[in-house]
Tab-separated table of N, CA and C in Angstrom:
chain	number	residue	atom	x	y	z
A	1	MET	N	0.846	-1.171	0.000
A	1	MET	CA	0.000	0.000	0.000
A	1	MET	C	0.895	1.239	0.000
A	2	LYS	N	0.616	2.135	-0.923
A	2	LYS	CA	1.440	3.321	-1.116
A	2	LYS	C	1.478	4.198	0.134
A	3	THR	N	0.339	4.397	0.734
A	3	THR	CA	0.248	5.278	1.903
A	3	THR	C	1.062	4.729	3.057
A	4	ALA	N	0.978	3.419	3.289
A	4	ALA	CA	1.743	2.796	4.368
A	4	ALA	C	3.240	2.909	4.100
A	5	ALA	N	3.639	2.798	2.836
A	5	ALA	CA	5.054	2.930	2.490
A	5	ALA	C	5.562	4.351	2.753
A	6	ILE	N	4.739	5.338	2.450
A	6	ILE	CA	5.133	6.728	2.710
A	6	ILE	C	5.256	6.963	4.211
A	7	ILE	N	4.303	6.453	4.971
A	7	ILE	CA	4.345	6.618	6.425
A	7	ILE	C	5.581	5.945	7.001
A	8	ALA	N	5.918	4.776	6.473
A	8	ALA	CA	7.098	4.056	6.957
A	8	ALA	C	8.392	4.800	6.632
A	9	SER	N	8.378	5.588	5.573
A	9	SER	CA	9.589	6.316	5.184
A	9	SER	C	9.837	7.570	6.012
A	10	LEU	N	8.838	8.018	6.764
A	10	LEU	CA	9.001	9.219	7.582
A	10	LEU	C	9.890	8.938	8.787
A	11	THR	N	10.746	9.884	9.108
A	11	THR	CA	11.534	9.777	10.324
A	11	THR	C	10.639	10.142	11.509
A	12	ARG	N	11.140	9.921	12.708
A	12	ARG	CA	10.341	10.273	13.892
A	12	ARG	C	10.024	11.759	13.924
A	13	LYS	N	11.022	12.561	13.604
A	13	LYS	CA	10.826	14.010	13.606
A	13	LYS	C	9.787	14.412	12.561
A	14	GLU	N	9.898	13.844	11.366
A	14	GLU	CA	8.942	14.158	10.316
A	14	GLU	C	7.536	13.678	10.677
A	15	SER	N	7.465	12.527	11.309
A	15	SER	CA	6.174	11.992	11.725
A	15	SER	C	5.495	12.912	12.742
A	16	ARG	N	6.266	13.369	13.721
A	16	ARG	CA	5.715	14.312	14.703
A	16	ARG	C	5.301	15.612	14.031
A	17	GLN	N	6.119	16.072	13.128
A	17	GLN	CA	5.832	17.314	12.423
A	17	GLN	C	4.562	17.167	11.572
A	18	PHE	N	4.389	16.024	10.923
A	18	PHE	CA	3.188	15.775	10.130
A	18	PHE	C	1.953	15.751	11.020
A	19	GLU	N	2.066	15.090	12.155
A	19	GLU	CA	0.936	15.013	13.080
A	19	GLU	C	0.550	16.397	13.586
A	20	GLN	N	1.541	17.210	13.915
A	20	GLN	CA	1.257	18.526	14.475
A	20	GLN	C	0.791	19.521	13.422
A	21	SER	N	1.419	19.526	12.285
A	21	SER	CA	1.097	20.549	11.294
A	21	SER	C	-0.085	20.182	10.401
A	22	VAL	N	-0.248	18.909	10.087
A	22	VAL	CA	-1.291	18.529	9.141
A	22	VAL	C	-2.503	17.921	9.834
A	23	LEU	N	-2.273	16.923	10.642
A	23	LEU	CA	-3.404	16.207	11.229
A	23	LEU	C	-4.157	17.026	12.265
A	24	LEU	N	-3.460	17.864	13.018
A	24	LEU	CA	-4.157	18.670	14.025
A	24	LEU	C	-5.030	19.761	13.410
A	25	ARG	N	-4.645	20.263	12.268
A	25	ARG	CA	-5.438	21.309	11.630
A	25	ARG	C	-6.528	20.733	10.732
A	26	ASN	N	-6.455	19.439	10.438
A	26	ASN	CA	-7.459	18.794	9.602
A	26	ASN	C	-8.663	18.411	10.441
A	27	LYS	N	-9.851	18.688	9.959
A	27	LYS	CA	-11.070	18.440	10.717
A	27	LYS	C	-11.520	16.981	10.654
A	28	ARG	N	-11.006	16.218	9.735
A	28	ARG	CA	-11.439	14.832	9.562
A	28	ARG	C	-10.747	13.938	10.591
A	29	THR	N	-11.506	13.470	11.535
A	29	THR	CA	-10.934	12.571	12.554
A	29	THR	C	-10.599	11.217	11.955
A	30	SER	N	-11.282	10.853	10.874
A	30	SER	CA	-11.007	9.564	10.249
A	30	SER	C	-9.605	9.520	9.645
A	31	LEU	N	-9.092	10.665	9.191
A	31	LEU	CA	-7.720	10.700	8.678
A	31	LEU	C	-6.722	10.434	9.797
A	32	LYS	N	-6.998	11.010	10.944
A	32	LYS	CA	-6.121	10.807	12.097
A	32	LYS	C	-6.123	9.344	12.522
A	33	LYS	N	-7.301	8.746	12.557
A	33	LYS	CA	-7.408	7.343	12.933
A	33	LYS	C	-6.678	6.449	11.934
A	34	LEU	N	-6.882	6.706	10.659
A	34	LEU	CA	-6.246	5.900	9.626
A	34	LEU	C	-4.731	6.044	9.676
A	35	TYR	N	-4.251	7.256	9.876
A	35	TYR	CA	-2.811	7.487	9.980
A	35	TYR	C	-2.227	6.719	11.157
A	36	GLN	N	-2.865	6.818	12.306
A	36	GLN	CA	-2.377	6.117	13.495
A	36	GLN	C	-2.375	4.605	13.273
A	37	CYS	N	-3.420	4.105	12.648
A	37	CYS	CA	-3.531	2.672	12.380
A	37	CYS	C	-2.422	2.202	11.442
A	38	LEU	N	-2.172	2.937	10.380
A	38	LEU	CA	-1.139	2.557	9.416
A	38	LEU	C	0.259	2.770	9.970
A	39	ARG	N	0.406	3.728	10.853
A	39	ARG	CA	1.719	3.987	11.436
A	39	ARG	C	2.121	2.865	12.376
A	40	LYS	N	1.163	2.358	13.142
A	40	LYS	CA	1.465	1.305	14.110
A	40	LYS	C	1.660	-0.042	13.449
A	41	GLN	N	0.801	-0.376	12.501
A	41	GLN	CA	0.871	-1.673	11.831
A	41	GLN	C	0.805	-1.446	10.336
A	42	GLN	N	1.909	-1.684	9.660
A	42	GLN	CA	1.928	-1.440	8.231
A	42	GLN	C	1.512	-2.659	7.415
A	43	ASP	N	1.423	-3.833	8.042
A	43	ASP	CA	1.053	-5.043	7.329
A	43	ASP	C	-0.380	-5.460	7.617
A	44	THR	N	-1.262	-4.506	7.816
A	44	THR	CA	-2.646	-4.832	8.144
A	44	THR	C	-3.453	-5.033	6.866
A	45	SER	N	-4.602	-5.636	7.020
A	45	SER	CA	-5.487	-5.844	5.883
A	45	SER	C	-6.484	-4.695	5.781
A	46	LYS	N	-7.088	-4.597	4.631
A	46	LYS	CA	-8.075	-3.554	4.402
A	46	LYS	C	-9.258	-3.717	5.355
A	47	GLU	N	-9.644	-4.952	5.595
A	47	GLU	CA	-10.786	-5.222	6.468
A	47	GLU	C	-10.517	-4.744	7.893
A	48	MET	N	-9.310	-5.016	8.363
A	48	MET	CA	-8.944	-4.613	9.724
A	48	MET	C	-8.853	-3.086	9.840
A	49	ASP	N	-8.244	-2.457	8.859
A	49	ASP	CA	-8.133	-0.999	8.865
A	49	ASP	C	-9.512	-0.336	8.780
A	50	PHE	N	-10.390	-0.908	7.963
A	50	PHE	CA	-11.737	-0.367	7.834
A	50	PHE	C	-12.474	-0.437	9.163
A	51	ALA	N	-12.371	-1.576	9.825
A	51	ALA	CA	-13.058	-1.760	11.107
A	51	ALA	C	-12.523	-0.797	12.159
A	52	LYS	N	-11.209	-0.605	12.210
A	52	LYS	CA	-10.628	0.317	13.194
A	52	LYS	C	-10.991	1.762	12.896
A	53	ASN	N	-11.057	2.088	11.637
A	53	ASN	CA	-11.283	3.475	11.252
A	53	ASN	C	-12.757	3.882	11.342
A	54	PHE	N	-13.647	3.009	10.887
A	54	PHE	CA	-15.057	3.371	10.819
A	54	PHE	C	-15.910	2.714	11.902
A	55	GLY	N	-15.345	1.765	12.631
A	55	GLY	CA	-16.089	1.120	13.701
A	55	GLY	C	-17.102	0.100	13.225
A	56	ASN	N	-17.102	-0.207	11.953
A	56	ASN	CA	-18.008	-1.198	11.367
A	56	ASN	C	-17.200	-2.303	10.706
A	57	LYS	N	-17.852	-3.419	10.487
A	57	LYS	CA	-17.215	-4.508	9.760
A	57	LYS	C	-17.079	-4.107	8.293
A	58	TYR	N	-16.009	-4.572	7.660
A	58	TYR	CA	-15.760	-4.232	6.254
A	58	TYR	C	-16.895	-4.738	5.374
A	59	ASN	N	-17.320	-3.874	4.485
A	59	ASN	CA	-18.368	-4.209	3.540
A	59	ASN	C	-17.913	-3.693	2.182
A	60	SER	N	-17.955	-4.555	1.172
A	60	SER	CA	-17.467	-4.142	-0.151
A	60	SER	C	-18.270	-2.985	-0.733
A	61	LYS	N	-19.508	-2.828	-0.295
A	61	LYS	CA	-20.329	-1.712	-0.781
A	61	LYS	C	-19.850	-0.384	-0.207
A	62	LYS	N	-19.167	-0.427	0.926
A	62	LYS	CA	-18.653	0.801	1.541
A	62	LYS	C	-17.143	0.940	1.364
A	63	ASP	N	-16.607	0.169	0.448
A	63	ASP	CA	-15.169	0.237	0.178
A	63	ASP	C	-14.759	1.614	-0.318
A	64	HIS	N	-15.655	2.295	-0.998
A	64	HIS	CA	-15.333	3.625	-1.519
A	64	HIS	C	-15.000	4.601	-0.390
A	65	LEU	N	-15.593	4.427	0.777
A	65	LEU	CA	-15.284	5.290	1.920
A	65	LEU	C	-13.831	5.130	2.343
A	66	PHE	N	-13.405	3.886	2.426
A	66	PHE	CA	-12.030	3.597	2.832
A	66	PHE	C	-11.037	4.098	1.790
A	67	ARG	N	-11.342	3.840	0.525
A	67	ARG	CA	-10.447	4.310	-0.540
A	67	ARG	C	-10.357	5.822	-0.565
A	68	ASN	N	-11.449	6.504	-0.278
A	68	ASN	CA	-11.436	7.965	-0.232
A	68	ASN	C	-10.552	8.463	0.905
A	69	GLU	N	-10.669	7.837	2.072
A	69	GLU	CA	-9.822	8.230	3.204
A	69	GLU	C	-8.351	7.990	2.884
A	70	LEU	N	-8.051	6.863	2.256
A	70	LEU	CA	-6.666	6.589	1.853
A	70	LEU	C	-6.166	7.633	0.862
A	71	ARG	N	-7.014	7.986	-0.089
A	71	ARG	CA	-6.630	8.984	-1.091
A	71	ARG	C	-6.355	10.331	-0.439
A	72	LEU	N	-7.215	10.743	0.480
A	72	LEU	CA	-7.029	12.023	1.159
A	72	LEU	C	-5.773	12.026	2.031
A	73	LEU	N	-5.551	10.928	2.754
A	73	LEU	CA	-4.348	10.836	3.584
A	73	LEU	C	-3.103	10.826	2.718
A	74	ASN	N	-3.157	10.106	1.616
A	74	ASN	CA	-2.025	10.049	0.706
A	74	ASN	C	-1.723	11.431	0.123
A	75	LYS	N	-2.758	12.166	-0.211
A	75	LYS	CA	-2.586	13.526	-0.746
A	75	LYS	C	-1.913	14.437	0.284
A	76	GLU	N	-2.339	14.337	1.539
A	76	GLU	CA	-1.734	15.136	2.612
A	76	GLU	C	-0.270	14.741	2.834
A	77	LEU	N	0.008	13.450	2.803
A	77	LEU	CA	1.386	12.978	2.997
A	77	LEU	C	2.290	13.446	1.870
A	78	GLU	N	1.814	13.345	0.645
A	78	GLU	CA	2.628	13.777	-0.486
A	78	GLU	C	2.881	15.283	-0.455
A	79	ALA	N	1.877	16.058	-0.093
A	79	ALA	CA	2.069	17.509	0.030
A	79	ALA	C	3.076	17.823	1.123
A	80	PHE	N	3.029	17.073	2.207
A	80	PHE	CA	3.980	17.259	3.302
A	80	PHE	C	5.396	16.926	2.848
A	81	LEU	N	5.559	15.834	2.098
A	81	LEU	CA	6.884	15.471	1.593
A	81	LEU	C	7.428	16.515	0.634
A	82	VAL	N	6.572	17.054	-0.192
A	82	VAL	CA	6.995	18.109	-1.124
A	82	VAL	C	7.445	19.340	-0.348
A	83	GLN	N	6.723	19.679	0.698
A	83	GLN	CA	7.090	20.826	1.521
A	83	GLN	C	8.458	20.616	2.185
A	84	ILE	N	8.689	19.435	2.707
A	84	ILE	CA	9.985	19.136	3.332
A	84	ILE	C	11.099	19.221	2.305
A	85	GLN	N	10.858	18.650	1.131
A	85	GLN	CA	11.882	18.677	0.089
A	85	GLN	C	12.147	20.103	-0.370
A	86	TRP	N	11.089	20.916	-0.459
A	86	TRP	CA	11.239	22.310	-0.864
A	86	TRP	C	12.101	23.071	0.140
A	87	GLU	N	11.879	22.825	1.428
A	87	GLU	CA	12.669	23.497	2.461
A	87	GLU	C	14.134	23.090	2.378
A	88	LYS	N	14.395	21.826	2.082
A	88	LYS	CA	15.786	21.366	1.920
A	88	LYS	C	16.427	22.026	0.701
A	89	GLU	N	15.672	22.113	-0.377
A	89	GLU	CA	16.194	22.722	-1.599
A	89	GLU	C	16.520	24.205	-1.403
A	90	GLN	N	15.721	24.897	-0.600
A	90	GLN	CA	15.986	26.310	-0.351
A	90	GLN	C	17.324	26.508	0.328
A	91	HIS	N	17.680	25.590	1.216
A	91	HIS	CA	18.954	25.729	1.925
A	91	HIS	C	20.133	25.336	1.053
A	92	THR	N	19.962	24.358	0.196
A	92	THR	CA	21.083	23.888	-0.611
A	92	THR	C	21.248	24.668	-1.905
A	93	GLN	N	20.140	25.234	-2.427
A	93	GLN	CA	20.209	25.954	-3.693
A	93	GLN	C	19.440	27.275	-3.590
A	94	PRO	N	20.013	28.258	-2.903
A	94	PRO	CA	19.286	29.516	-2.700
A	94	PRO	C	19.056	30.300	-4.001
A	95	HIS	N	19.842	30.028	-5.027
A	95	HIS	CA	19.648	30.745	-6.292
A	95	HIS	C	18.310	30.391	-6.947
A	96	GLN	N	17.771	29.208	-6.678
A	96	GLN	CA	16.461	28.850	-7.228
A	96	GLN	C	15.364	29.727	-6.635
A	97	LEU	N	15.502	30.054	-5.372
A	97	LEU	CA	14.528	30.928	-4.726
A	97	LEU	C	14.549	32.314	-5.373
A	98	ASP	N	15.744	32.810	-5.657
A	98	ASP	CA	15.861	34.109	-6.324
A	98	ASP	C	15.248	34.061	-7.728
A	99	PHE	N	15.472	32.962	-8.426
A	99	PHE	CA	14.914	32.795	-9.767
A	99	PHE	C	13.382	32.806	-9.724
A	100	LEU	N	12.813	32.093	-8.768
A	100	LEU	CA	11.356	32.053	-8.649
A	100	LEU	C	10.780	33.422	-8.265
A	101	LEU	N	11.508	34.158	-7.455
A	101	LEU	CA	11.066	35.503	-7.090
A	101	LEU	C	11.059	36.412	-8.319
A	102	LEU	N	12.114	36.338	-9.117
A	102	LEU	CA	12.158	37.134	-10.344
A	102	LEU	C	11.034	36.738	-11.299
A	103	LYS	N	10.759	35.468	-11.391
A	103	LYS	CA	9.689	34.974	-12.251
A	103	LYS	C	8.326	35.489	-11.763
A	104	ALA	N	8.147	35.535	-10.455
A	104	ALA	CA	6.901	36.061	-9.887
A	104	ALA	C	6.749	37.543	-10.202
A	105	TYR	N	7.846	38.281	-10.119
A	105	TYR	CA	7.790	39.702	-10.473
A	105	TYR	C	7.352	39.885	-11.931
A	106	LEU	N	7.911	39.084	-12.831
A	106	LEU	CA	7.555	39.194	-14.239
A	106	LEU	C	6.095	38.845	-14.480
A	107	GLU	N	5.619	37.789	-13.867
A	107	GLU	CA	4.234	37.368	-14.063
A	107	GLU	C	3.249	38.404	-13.539
A	108	ARG	N	3.630	39.145	-12.525
A	108	ARG	CA	2.744	40.150	-11.946
A	108	ARG	C	2.926	41.526	-12.587
A	109	GLY	N	3.822	41.611	-13.537
A	109	GLY	CA	4.023	42.869	-14.237
A	109	GLY	C	4.807	43.887	-13.432
A	110	GLN	N	5.556	43.456	-12.445
A	110	GLN	CA	6.364	44.350	-11.614
A	110	GLN	C	7.766	44.469	-12.225
A	111	TYR	N	7.864	45.162	-13.353
A	111	TYR	CA	9.112	45.249	-14.097
A	111	TYR	C	10.171	46.064	-13.353
A	112	GLU	N	9.748	47.049	-12.587
A	112	GLU	CA	10.705	47.840	-11.820
A	112	GLU	C	11.371	46.987	-10.754
A	113	LEU	N	10.595	46.137	-10.095
A	113	LEU	CA	11.165	45.232	-9.085
A	113	LEU	C	12.082	44.203	-9.755
A	114	PHE	N	11.688	43.743	-10.906
A	114	PHE	CA	12.502	42.769	-11.640
A	114	PHE	C	13.851	43.363	-12.022
A	115	GLU	N	13.845	44.577	-12.504
A	115	GLU	CA	15.084	45.213	-12.943
A	115	GLU	C	15.993	45.580	-11.784
A	116	SER	N	15.411	45.900	-10.640
A	116	SER	CA	16.247	46.281	-9.509
A	116	SER	C	16.791	45.028	-8.837
């Protein structure tokens, strides 16, 4: 499972940071439950995860609920990884930040700022 693999790749610091910055501000408690479940046991079955997350026995008719939660959690995890990578890139390649700033000036029509 892609989401479980991403969670397993997080360091302890990144995991805490994800919990504090993303999960605490997210209103969906089911995302928090699913994250905790996948973080503790990465070799679980869909049926077990569904039961822990929704409190009901797995039903193939309600599989779309579980897949939606996985998709949303995966989207949050990927955005978090991109943010971490972006922060690392800013420290190692500060000229890219300057390039993006100049590009933003051009797109907004701020030619005086671009030239200075």
